[in-house]
XYZ file of C-alpha atoms in Angstrom:
753
model
C 4.527 12.589 -44.146
C 4.077 9.891 -46.468
C 5.162 7.169 -43.725
C 2.573 8.778 -41.153
C -0.547 6.503 -41.090
C -4.141 8.004 -41.853
C -6.332 7.272 -38.656
C -10.465 7.309 -37.968
C -10.786 9.866 -35.760
C -12.493 7.417 -33.416
C -9.404 5.301 -33.034
C -7.446 8.409 -32.547
C -9.778 9.907 -29.989
C -9.075 5.845 -28.268
C -5.686 6.575 -28.607
C -5.423 10.127 -26.748
C -7.965 8.401 -24.059
C -5.459 5.459 -22.930
C -2.034 7.368 -23.006
C -3.612 8.977 -19.242
C -1.669 11.622 -18.381
C 1.432 10.953 -20.102
C 1.940 14.013 -22.408
C 6.011 12.322 -23.883
C 2.745 9.979 -25.178
C 0.390 12.475 -26.377
C 3.656 14.857 -27.536
C 4.858 12.058 -29.907
C 1.181 10.372 -31.255
C 0.634 13.779 -32.505
C 3.696 14.202 -34.105
C 3.278 10.983 -36.368
C -0.026 10.672 -36.754
C -0.756 12.095 -40.166
C -4.108 14.605 -39.100
C -2.759 15.645 -36.068
C 0.627 16.595 -37.148
C 1.197 19.669 -39.186
C -0.870 21.492 -35.921
C 1.286 19.500 -33.536
C 4.885 21.414 -35.292
C 3.653 24.092 -33.795
C 4.727 22.283 -30.662
C 7.760 23.308 -31.474
C 8.195 26.982 -30.608
C 5.162 27.575 -28.225
C 7.908 27.176 -25.505
C 11.108 28.405 -25.988
C 14.454 27.965 -24.227
C 17.287 30.285 -24.985
C 20.503 30.087 -22.856
C 23.112 32.044 -25.032
C 23.289 35.261 -27.375
C 23.840 33.315 -29.789
C 21.075 31.681 -29.848
C 18.674 34.514 -29.402
C 19.877 35.844 -32.476
C 19.321 32.408 -34.534
C 16.094 32.247 -33.436
C 15.681 35.729 -34.377
C 17.096 34.640 -38.076
C 14.551 31.666 -38.354
C 11.123 33.784 -37.104
C 12.102 36.182 -39.879
C 12.576 33.092 -42.286
C 9.459 31.686 -41.351
C 6.683 34.850 -40.207
C 3.679 32.411 -39.916
C 5.386 30.928 -36.966
C 5.781 33.541 -34.506
C 1.772 33.664 -33.537
C 2.857 30.739 -31.791
C 5.755 31.759 -29.265
C 3.584 31.307 -26.161
C 6.914 31.537 -23.587
C 10.059 31.808 -23.529
C 12.888 30.721 -21.519
C 16.012 32.632 -21.503
C 18.866 33.961 -18.800
C 18.101 38.010 -18.405
C 21.691 37.977 -18.088
C 21.831 36.809 -22.023
C 18.349 37.259 -23.502
C 18.037 40.578 -25.913
C 13.979 40.883 -26.395
C 13.984 43.627 -28.578
C 13.231 42.674 -31.566
C 11.854 39.559 -30.429
C 8.937 40.981 -27.508
C 7.880 43.288 -31.002
C 7.218 40.437 -33.198
C 5.639 37.357 -31.550
C 2.302 38.858 -30.954
C 1.195 36.415 -28.561
C 3.742 35.773 -26.422
C 3.078 35.976 -22.478
C 5.299 33.946 -20.869
C 8.261 34.608 -20.097
C 10.878 32.359 -17.878
C 14.477 33.925 -15.782
C 16.914 31.177 -14.847
C 20.070 31.773 -14.885
C 22.479 27.703 -15.503
C 22.620 25.406 -12.658
C 26.373 24.712 -14.477
C 27.523 28.503 -13.724
C 28.903 30.271 -11.462
C 25.817 32.695 -9.935
C 26.193 36.189 -10.778
C 24.648 39.138 -8.434
C 21.841 40.031 -11.423
C 22.013 43.703 -11.643
C 19.950 44.477 -15.008
C 20.638 47.661 -17.232
C 17.819 50.102 -16.839
C 16.765 50.104 -20.858
C 17.148 47.054 -20.907
C 14.079 47.276 -18.431
C 12.360 49.494 -20.461
C 12.272 47.971 -23.117
C 10.362 45.399 -21.336
C 8.440 47.930 -20.338
C 7.598 48.818 -23.364
C 7.635 46.149 -25.974
C 6.220 43.372 -23.162
C 3.075 44.850 -22.427
C 1.418 40.935 -23.747
C 3.061 39.318 -20.784
C 1.672 38.264 -18.228
C 2.875 35.085 -16.496
C 6.842 35.503 -15.045
C 8.881 32.886 -13.590
C 11.869 34.041 -11.409
C 14.311 30.477 -10.502
C 17.135 30.507 -9.537
C 18.598 34.326 -9.108
C 21.036 36.554 -6.923
C 19.617 39.357 -7.168
C 22.848 42.345 -6.159
C 19.958 44.083 -4.169
C 16.162 44.217 -3.224
C 15.926 47.341 -5.096
C 17.214 45.208 -8.392
C 14.051 42.837 -7.246
C 11.294 46.011 -7.363
C 12.798 47.473 -10.753
C 12.083 43.589 -12.598
C 8.309 44.065 -11.490
C 7.668 47.287 -12.333
C 8.950 46.036 -16.052
C 5.700 44.190 -16.221
C 3.278 46.346 -16.321
C 0.564 43.964 -17.435
C 2.343 41.163 -14.952
C -1.472 38.160 -13.294
C 0.952 35.332 -12.481
C 4.151 35.212 -11.253
C 6.313 31.978 -10.068
C 9.074 32.316 -7.788
C 12.086 29.316 -6.902
C 15.934 30.253 -5.256
C 15.689 33.808 -5.336
C 18.097 35.074 -3.232
C 19.194 38.596 -2.549
C 22.713 40.670 -1.409
C 21.303 43.490 0.397
C 18.438 44.571 1.706
C 18.605 48.634 1.629
C 15.944 50.009 4.023
C 15.855 53.162 1.097
C 13.480 50.861 -0.996
C 10.240 52.572 0.024
C 10.836 54.856 -2.581
C 10.239 51.334 -5.360
C 7.414 49.614 -3.318
C 5.398 53.013 -3.034
C 6.038 52.925 -6.971
C 4.898 49.454 -6.626
C 2.027 50.054 -5.208
C 0.703 53.394 -6.960
C 1.609 51.389 -10.462
C -1.328 48.695 -8.612
C 0.563 45.332 -9.351
C -2.465 43.097 -9.254
C -1.727 39.895 -9.574
C -4.222 36.660 -9.870
C -1.852 33.870 -9.115
C 1.650 33.668 -6.851
C 3.418 30.789 -6.925
C 6.482 30.714 -3.831
C 8.746 28.130 -4.067
C 11.593 27.308 -1.786
C 14.487 28.758 -1.033
C 12.903 32.469 -1.481
C 13.697 35.355 0.214
C 11.898 36.615 3.028
C 11.993 40.257 1.773
C 10.848 38.858 -1.607
C 7.705 36.960 -0.250
C 7.004 39.942 2.738
C 6.977 42.681 -0.295
C 4.021 40.569 -2.183
C 1.802 39.608 0.462
C 1.922 42.871 0.900
C 1.539 44.165 -2.155
C -1.445 42.339 -3.810
C -3.327 40.467 -0.618
C -6.137 42.641 -2.017
C -6.092 41.016 -5.645
C -4.475 37.610 -6.056
C -7.304 34.789 -6.233
C -4.512 31.495 -6.546
C -1.655 31.137 -3.890
C 0.376 28.662 -4.132
C 3.333 27.741 -1.360
C 6.072 25.678 -0.302
C 5.806 24.456 3.035
C 9.724 25.371 3.575
C 12.259 27.340 5.815
C 13.360 30.395 4.188
C 16.390 31.729 4.856
C 16.980 35.313 5.652
C 20.602 36.368 4.734
C 20.268 40.267 5.979
C 23.236 42.661 5.098
C 23.552 46.004 6.719
C 24.851 48.011 4.315
C 27.217 50.476 6.789
C 29.139 47.387 7.432
C 29.155 45.167 4.904
C 28.985 42.380 7.642
C 26.577 39.579 7.148
C 23.556 39.655 10.062
C 22.881 36.468 11.474
C 20.387 34.024 9.298
C 17.008 33.120 10.749
C 14.866 31.034 9.850
C 11.475 31.569 9.125
C 7.823 28.783 7.442
C 5.848 29.943 4.488
C 2.679 29.479 6.342
C 3.766 32.565 9.309
C 4.322 34.965 7.001
C 0.867 34.813 5.537
C -0.935 34.414 8.675
C 1.470 36.593 11.166
C 2.058 39.474 8.553
C 0.591 42.592 10.911
C -0.307 44.245 7.170
C -2.579 41.588 6.187
C -6.098 41.609 7.392
C -7.814 39.596 4.904
C -7.662 38.028 1.751
C -10.530 39.567 0.185
C -10.341 37.499 -3.114
C -8.407 34.530 -2.623
C -10.033 31.566 -3.324
C -7.278 28.375 -4.098
C -4.930 27.420 -1.987
C -2.459 25.163 -2.553
C 0.183 23.973 0.067
C 2.857 21.194 -1.447
C 5.172 19.249 1.856
C 8.901 20.588 1.412
C 12.424 17.640 1.519
C 13.110 18.978 5.633
C 13.468 16.730 8.259
C 9.663 16.401 9.087
C 7.857 17.572 5.882
C 4.611 16.362 6.045
C 4.036 17.444 10.167
C 4.828 20.890 9.406
C 2.781 21.158 6.681
C -0.088 19.136 8.281
C 0.099 21.694 10.948
C 1.197 24.539 8.599
C -2.667 24.071 7.276
C -4.142 23.701 10.076
C -2.990 26.770 11.707
C -4.036 28.382 7.916
C -7.483 27.321 8.569
C -7.753 28.865 11.385
C -5.519 32.895 11.466
C -6.053 33.457 7.230
C -9.231 35.260 6.619
C -10.032 34.806 3.259
C -14.067 34.627 2.738
C -13.945 32.903 -0.949
C -11.203 30.468 -0.066
C -12.736 27.133 -1.518
C -10.397 25.238 -3.188
C -7.220 23.896 -1.239
C -5.338 21.595 -2.357
C -2.435 19.389 -0.986
C 0.463 17.555 -2.244
C 2.520 15.539 -0.502
C 5.731 14.931 -2.995
C 8.265 12.783 -1.759
C 6.316 9.196 -2.884
C 5.345 6.494 -0.517
C 8.591 5.453 0.928
C 8.612 8.474 2.988
C 4.769 9.540 3.431
C 4.547 5.158 4.845
C 7.801 5.508 6.653
C 6.430 8.987 8.051
C 2.972 7.502 8.994
C 4.504 4.320 10.787
C 7.457 6.106 12.238
C 4.901 7.394 15.309
C 1.217 6.899 16.175
C 0.584 10.582 16.854
C 1.451 10.818 12.452
C -1.946 8.589 12.483
C -3.994 11.441 14.120
C -2.529 14.510 12.002
C -3.559 12.335 9.252
C -7.391 12.055 10.646
C -6.773 15.647 11.591
C -6.321 15.936 7.592
C -8.708 13.958 6.456
C -11.002 15.813 7.993
C -10.090 19.370 7.659
C -9.971 19.367 4.208
C -13.511 18.366 4.309
C -13.956 22.242 5.562
C -13.744 23.292 2.012
C -15.840 23.227 -0.697
C -13.650 21.583 -3.095
C -10.433 19.905 -1.082
C -7.969 17.500 -3.224
C -4.956 15.695 -1.947
C -1.919 14.756 -3.774
C -0.518 12.021 -1.952
C 1.935 10.827 -4.688
C 2.390 14.160 -5.528
C 2.901 15.023 -9.501
C 4.920 11.180 -9.696
C 2.828 9.291 -12.269
C 1.913 5.019 -10.850
C 1.422 2.813 -13.494
C -2.493 3.317 -14.650
C -3.087 -0.104 -13.490
C -1.760 0.023 -9.988
C -4.040 3.606 -8.987
C -6.776 1.265 -7.418
C -4.426 -0.636 -5.663
C -2.651 2.392 -3.809
C -6.454 4.377 -3.451
C -6.953 1.285 -1.229
C -3.710 1.428 0.493
C -4.084 5.412 1.221
C -8.018 4.418 2.412
C -6.594 3.200 5.622
C -5.730 6.441 6.383
C -8.095 9.198 4.904
C -10.630 7.283 4.537
C -13.466 10.142 3.972
C -10.904 11.898 0.916
C -11.281 8.500 -0.534
C -14.823 8.257 0.121
C -15.545 11.505 -1.512
C -13.001 10.626 -4.401
C -10.657 13.861 -3.290
C -7.533 11.898 -3.247
C -5.811 12.508 -6.778
C -2.758 9.836 -8.403
C -1.501 10.380 -11.673
C -0.758 8.144 -13.970
C 1.853 6.865 -16.860
C 0.810 4.884 -19.951
C 4.089 3.192 -19.437
C 1.839 -0.908 -19.802
C 5.800 -2.495 -18.435
C 4.244 -4.278 -14.833
C 5.729 -3.282 -11.628
C 6.331 -1.399 -9.090
C 6.291 2.315 -9.002
C 10.233 3.225 -7.792
C 13.386 0.847 -7.351
C 13.828 -2.294 -7.377
C 15.792 -3.872 -4.595
C 15.400 -7.585 -4.456
C 14.583 -9.835 -6.690
C 14.522 -13.306 -5.999
C 13.174 -17.120 -7.283
C 11.686 -18.756 -4.933
C 14.353 -22.931 -4.728
C 11.444 -24.716 -6.391
C 11.018 -22.162 -9.098
C 6.662 -21.466 -8.376
C 7.407 -17.551 -7.556
C 9.429 -15.140 -7.986
C 9.160 -12.409 -5.881
C 10.030 -8.224 -5.854
C 10.377 -5.754 -3.599
C 11.194 -1.960 -3.938
C 11.557 1.794 -2.501
C 8.267 1.908 -2.912
C 7.351 0.390 0.021
C 5.797 -2.878 -1.856
C 6.106 -6.431 -2.212
C 4.949 -8.478 -4.613
C 4.658 -12.372 -6.151
C 4.486 -13.419 -9.801
C 3.675 -17.112 -10.974
C 5.426 -19.145 -13.219
C 4.437 -17.475 -16.532
C 4.950 -13.799 -15.488
C 0.918 -13.511 -13.815
C 1.494 -11.367 -10.873
C -0.349 -13.367 -7.539
C -0.185 -10.653 -4.740
C 0.723 -7.579 -3.832
C 0.680 -5.821 -0.726
C 2.932 -2.559 1.090
C 4.922 -4.508 3.354
C 6.493 -1.947 5.540
C 6.911 1.582 6.603
C 9.918 2.090 4.112
C 11.898 0.901 1.776
C 11.972 -2.752 1.344
C 15.556 -3.501 1.325
C 16.064 -7.322 0.890
C 14.009 -10.713 0.526
C 14.665 -14.179 1.549
C 12.423 -17.529 0.335
C 12.843 -20.318 3.307
C 13.847 -23.426 1.627
C 10.408 -24.993 1.120
C 9.501 -22.084 -0.769
C 6.871 -21.296 1.711
C 7.705 -18.533 3.830
C 8.979 -15.400 2.749
C 11.594 -12.744 4.966
C 11.911 -9.061 4.108
C 13.565 -6.783 5.890
C 12.939 -3.378 6.416
C 14.433 -0.027 8.159
C 14.354 -1.652 11.517
C 12.138 -5.100 11.541
C 12.100 -7.827 9.559
C 9.055 -9.521 8.726
C 8.147 -13.290 7.864
C 5.452 -13.901 5.454
C 2.954 -17.050 4.783
C 3.090 -17.342 0.868
C 2.123 -21.098 0.532
C -1.426 -19.713 0.618
C -1.779 -16.143 -0.716
C -0.364 -13.770 2.148
C -0.439 -14.049 6.022
C 1.832 -12.225 8.711
C 3.762 -14.679 11.089
C 6.183 -13.287 12.757
C 7.563 -9.936 12.842
C 11.163 -9.467 14.549
C 11.424 -6.223 16.431
C 13.685 -4.448 18.724
C 16.373 -3.518 16.153
C 18.773 -0.648 15.818
C 19.752 -0.575 13.302
C 18.463 -0.360 9.455
C 18.199 -3.688 7.871
C 19.636 -4.313 4.400
C 20.353 -7.971 3.949
C 18.186 -11.333 5.447
C 19.088 -14.913 4.775
C 17.721 -18.505 5.870
C 19.719 -21.252 7.073
C 19.839 -24.584 4.369
C 17.703 -26.528 7.105
C 14.956 -23.071 7.372
C 16.140 -23.092 11.124
C 17.662 -19.975 11.574
C 17.263 -16.309 10.184
C 20.557 -14.036 9.889
C 19.426 -10.679 9.157
C 22.633 -8.052 9.574
C 21.880 -4.575 9.880
C 24.171 -1.069 9.673
C 25.544 -0.650 12.600
C 27.474 -4.115 11.560
C 25.940 -6.470 13.627
C 24.072 -9.272 12.874
C 21.436 -11.182 14.563
C 20.614 -15.082 13.539
C 16.816 -15.953 15.498
C 15.442 -19.771 16.213
C 12.075 -19.906 12.535
C 10.718 -22.104 15.275
C 9.941 -20.080 17.908
C 10.846 -16.452 15.776
C 13.286 -15.896 19.369
C 17.118 -14.016 19.492
C 19.515 -16.389 19.228
C 22.798 -14.889 19.151
C 23.580 -11.367 18.251
C 27.289 -11.342 16.340
C 29.237 -8.269 17.055
C 31.735 -8.049 13.996
C 35.024 -6.414 15.548
C 35.371 -4.300 12.613
C 35.407 -0.536 11.445
C 33.957 -1.345 7.740
C 30.882 -1.925 7.001
C 29.044 -5.972 6.231
C 28.060 -6.345 2.615
C 26.852 -9.627 2.149
C 26.155 -12.676 4.300
C 25.241 -16.041 3.450
C 25.412 -19.746 4.498
C 27.824 -22.807 4.105
C 25.206 -25.609 2.421
C 25.621 -27.972 5.789
C 24.482 -24.462 7.876
C 27.286 -24.757 10.238
C 29.103 -22.073 9.263
C 28.175 -18.208 8.480
C 30.078 -16.407 6.339
C 29.926 -12.307 6.495
C 31.847 -9.710 3.919
C 33.341 -6.636 4.932
C 34.349 -3.730 2.668
C 38.762 -5.290 4.305
C 37.810 -8.665 6.409
C 35.354 -11.817 5.572
C 34.164 -13.702 9.614
C 33.534 -17.004 9.501
C 31.104 -17.624 12.793
C 30.758 -21.178 14.310
C 26.539 -20.740 13.694
C 26.165 -23.168 16.812
C 28.346 -21.807 18.765
C 27.315 -18.147 18.163
C 31.234 -17.104 18.013
C 33.731 -16.367 15.952
C 35.825 -19.085 13.663
C 37.656 -16.969 11.202
C 38.410 -13.706 11.004
C 40.718 -12.807 7.846
C 40.903 -9.402 5.541
C 40.482 -9.928 2.392
C 42.108 -6.666 1.286
C 45.658 -7.592 1.863
C 47.900 -9.367 -0.417
C 48.990 -11.834 2.038
C 47.519 -12.899 5.265
C 46.656 -16.146 5.395
C 47.229 -17.051 8.931
C 44.357 -17.294 11.503
C 43.642 -14.004 12.590
C 41.723 -14.811 15.951
C 44.196 -17.220 16.813
C 47.315 -14.017 16.177
C 44.808 -12.122 18.724
C 44.815 -14.395 21.338
C 48.703 -15.285 21.296
C 48.774 -11.282 21.124
C 46.633 -10.174 24.051
C 47.973 -13.370 26.260
C 51.749 -12.178 25.649
C 50.285 -8.467 26.333
C 48.783 -10.142 29.798
C 52.193 -11.920 30.543
C 53.954 -8.724 30.109
C 52.055 -6.595 31.425
C 52.936 -4.137 29.015
C 51.473 -0.906 29.599
C 50.705 1.508 26.351
C 54.427 3.381 25.447
C 52.835 5.225 22.679
C 53.045 3.017 19.510
C 50.302 1.994 17.298
C 49.968 -1.767 18.659
C 49.363 -4.807 15.488
C 45.584 -3.780 15.430
C 46.055 -0.721 14.641
C 48.574 -1.049 12.134
C 46.851 -3.959 10.082
C 43.678 -1.814 10.517
C 45.762 0.858 9.211
C 47.712 -0.673 6.079
C 43.782 -2.222 5.065
C 42.258 0.893 4.721
C 45.470 2.212 2.201
C 44.110 -0.828 -0.160
C 41.356 -0.491 -2.071
C 37.711 -1.357 -0.867
C 35.889 -4.696 -1.108
C 32.480 -4.352 -2.999
C 30.968 -7.329 -4.501
C 31.095 -10.885 -3.095
C 29.967 -14.996 -3.804
C 30.655 -18.393 -1.557
C 30.447 -20.665 -4.254
C 28.172 -23.657 -4.171
C 30.464 -25.896 -1.887
C 31.028 -23.094 0.851
C 34.986 -23.294 0.629
C 36.299 -20.286 -1.358
C 34.822 -16.930 -1.462
C 35.170 -14.524 -4.154
C 35.362 -10.913 -3.819
C 35.736 -7.808 -6.296
C 37.376 -4.320 -5.569
C 36.778 -0.807 -6.429
C 40.146 -0.927 -9.061
C 38.460 -3.568 -10.324
C 40.117 -6.819 -8.835
C 38.829 -9.795 -8.232
C 39.948 -12.051 -6.000
C 39.147 -15.661 -4.538
C 40.395 -17.143 -1.029
C 39.697 -20.238 1.081
C 37.019 -19.419 3.317
C 39.433 -22.387 5.876
C 42.809 -20.670 5.795
C 42.532 -17.058 4.469
C 44.852 -17.865 2.081
C 44.005 -16.013 -1.699
C 44.210 -18.288 -3.972
C 43.668 -16.460 -7.169
C 43.627 -12.105 -7.883
C 43.358 -11.149 -11.100
C 42.657 -7.027 -12.256
C 40.044 -8.331 -15.138
C 38.277 -5.042 -15.301
C 39.109 -1.332 -15.658
C 36.571 0.384 -13.515
C 34.943 -0.675 -10.168
C 33.469 -4.362 -9.555
C 29.484 -4.414 -9.598
C 28.768 -7.979 -8.490
C 30.717 -11.377 -8.786
C 28.619 -14.754 -8.963
C 29.733 -19.056 -9.162
C 28.340 -21.164 -11.940
C 26.369 -23.964 -10.454
C 29.584 -26.194 -10.420
C 31.962 -23.889 -9.010
C 34.342 -23.997 -11.913
C 33.941 -20.784 -13.563
C 33.363 -17.184 -11.745
C 31.716 -14.253 -13.814
C 32.294 -10.254 -12.743
C 30.260 -7.393 -14.059
C 31.806 -3.441 -13.939
C 31.256 -0.094 -14.032
C 33.250 -0.355 -17.320
C 30.728 -1.868 -19.110
C 32.192 -5.812 -19.654
C 30.917 -9.140 -18.196
C 34.115 -11.593 -17.974
C 34.072 -15.415 -17.472
C 36.893 -16.767 -15.568
C 38.646 -20.053 -14.521
C 37.996 -20.133 -10.485
C 41.163 -22.822 -10.059
C 43.362 -20.555 -12.447
C 42.592 -17.096 -12.744
C 42.842 -17.510 -16.312
C 39.852 -15.487 -18.383
C 38.279 -16.980 -20.974
C 35.826 -15.313 -22.566
C 34.942 -11.856 -22.348
C 31.155 -10.634 -22.712
C 31.193 -7.162 -24.781
C 27.996 -5.210 -26.144
C 26.474 -3.102 -23.292
C 27.724 0.835 -23.829
C 27.314 1.376 -20.198
C 27.593 0.155 -16.693
C 27.016 -3.311 -16.106
C 24.836 -3.880 -13.018
C 24.741 -7.482 -12.067
C 25.082 -10.735 -14.373
C 24.469 -14.616 -13.251
C 25.016 -18.556 -15.154
C 21.705 -20.138 -16.066
C 21.528 -23.115 -13.934
C 22.897 -25.476 -16.475
C 25.966 -23.178 -17.274
C 25.093 -22.674 -20.969
C 23.599 -19.029 -20.581
C 24.785 -15.717 -18.896
C 22.182 -12.830 -18.572
C 23.420 -9.971 -17.568
C 21.602 -6.484 -17.103
C 23.439 -2.344 -17.425
C 22.320 1.303 -16.928
C 22.156 1.185 -20.890
C 18.614 0.000 -19.692
C 19.198 -3.469 -21.912
C 19.381 -6.754 -20.427
C 21.555 -9.649 -22.684
C 21.860 -13.050 -23.140
C 25.358 -14.608 -24.034
C 26.224 -18.089 -25.025
C 29.149 -19.271 -22.413
C 30.958 -21.521 -24.570
C 31.569 -19.031 -27.957
C 30.415 -15.956 -26.264
C 28.539 -15.080 -28.850
C 25.188 -12.933 -27.568
C 21.668 -14.503 -28.681
C 19.293 -12.066 -27.079
C 19.164 -8.008 -26.282
C 16.120 -6.580 -24.360
C 14.790 -3.974 -24.738
C 11.465 -3.566 -22.686
C 12.963 -1.607 -20.290
C 13.222 1.949 -19.930
C 15.427 2.790 -17.538
C 18.335 1.369 -16.094
C 17.776 -2.552 -15.074
C 19.211 -3.927 -11.328
C 18.404 -7.063 -11.065
C 18.796 -10.209 -13.329
C 17.965 -13.745 -11.753
C 16.991 -17.328 -13.578
C 14.477 -19.596 -12.199
C 15.589 -22.700 -10.276
C 14.681 -24.907 -13.367
C 16.401 -22.340 -16.009
C 12.865 -21.976 -18.107
C 12.621 -18.238 -17.232
C 14.735 -15.348 -16.853
C 14.099 -12.091 -15.238
C 15.114 -8.402 -14.385
C 13.914 -5.492 -12.662
C 14.535 -1.888 -13.020
C 15.304 1.307 -11.614
C 11.912 2.889 -12.133
C 10.524 -0.523 -11.271
C 9.145 -2.386 -14.103
C 9.938 -6.702 -13.567
C 9.963 -8.260 -16.703
C 9.298 -12.141 -17.213
C 10.979 -13.945 -20.778
C 10.334 -17.701 -20.985
C 13.447 -18.752 -22.310
C 11.547 -21.138 -25.088
C 10.362 -18.471 -26.350
C 13.975 -16.848 -27.095
C 15.726 -20.097 -28.427
C 15.639 -23.172 -29.960
C 13.427 -26.058 -28.248
C 16.199 -28.123 -28.377
C 18.821 -25.678 -26.133
C 16.263 -25.302 -23.706
C 17.014 -28.521 -22.116
C 17.340 -27.527 -18.514
């Protein structure tokens, strides 16, 4: 308490105002500030989660020792099979909310609660007005009815993932008891995976009293079981909105004034949801319905991917934009409850204005914000690259956006570049153009003055996951998930060659040789070297076997000539190629690659922690060493090609001699897997990024750590030095980007790179 600051109330109000919608920040501040802390301690007991019987006893003993905390307990979450309600219900006068769920890690048990326990709830739980049921498997439909009968004052009910073992036909008596008890629910919140019988019962019982209805547009399963035969009948699918509008017993919802409809995670979530809302607006008889909220919870990537996949979806957006305005208090949550960075709210409003202009104009679109002051994207960083002249840094994200930063770390421009996650970025050699790859296209942008789209390379059949410019800037190579590579002419933006890698394994990476004559493509088991001028295979060699030094292409041709000359037919034996493929599949897969600056040597990292260096011309394995104990996550050559850097899930980064394979340094200090690392242009430093949320800077002469940076709050996925070595940048899983100046980290005499 003595260390807590004493602040003016005006300052406290400003701090709370700047905290946005971030509850964690508000809680932390309230527990730190002297004026707020005494009352804030009650937060610790306001919502209690009890999963074991021993904790029930411990909590009871705590309340008996400190009885003044009893009035502050408002909610208890518990496993109904282990929770003992007496005497807790008797000594907690303000307990109004109970949450029942079974731990997800435990085997699912069919729930059948003893009658004394339900009687205890009925007698002492008269203050409980809100009940949440999730991840429960009721043995019979009658068991679910008995639970509702145990809570006589229930007003709000929330259901998630409820299964029913048997739905017998003799449950009419319990349903009549529920009706006679007059279950007057005011709020019903029905989430995904709730049994149809549960929903139907609730709608029949309380449609005359419900004021607020929360629904997921979700396919629910009717796992009906016959009591006589004990056999499960065919499963049928139902849509929540159909149950609301088609049930014969539902004539109207006279008290319903608020409806919230949330999109599911199904194959066509938005199309189903928009269709459901249109259906409900036409068929649901609710004369007081005034507040309608639509939630699209999947984030920007899924939303924009859906909008861009079909022109008809734009029409649905327009229809929703028009339909919601028919209600007095409509609201659209296009990003669900996922918070964006506070300074980015205006950006998303402008982007969503294109699809929902009326709602945006009337301020009916709601976007939540976080108090995270770090700049960047809202989702995973997928690519982080510097322009060759070092004047720009480009970052791409799963949230469909690209951001350009200047050398001082200031945001220059940001835009939604694709209707889907941006998977790859590549600058042209003159730094004037930027290529970005997405789902089924590559877009080329002029970024020399502002940002302008100059070409779209379309007609593709598979997602793009990598693109690269040739050294002279005349070609763009793009790799796809269907194991094909295309070469594009940057003068006409027409496809020149389609390179089909003759392999069953995936391609990982591709880069041009320094002279631009060759394109080196690496797969999980083989390396393919293409002659760019001819658009034909130049070399093809194994990178997983221990001995494969001959030219695989020439061997294939000789085998084919021998078979043609002999006229041999298939005798049931496997040919040499099939045997080779089986042998390769048995070896650890390649998962990381790098080409040295001279284009002569290829470094590859494997799932078992092995690193190899092969000669690109001959395919010969020159060096092989198992430097790590777990999977390799990345490899990188120094600028002179004499050293190789490897990172691993074992939490280390290691530097070793590229010619002999001898380890030079082991960089140890991260507490979790290292995702990426790179040499500085001068070779004096290494920067590493880890899932421990830290970036570390190391000296390469003695392996000492000269800096540990903790700006990120999530796993750091990318790290890179600028071409002049003056800055080092990193990107994290939550989209944050940090650009650091080396002169702020090291003495001035050490930064002359």
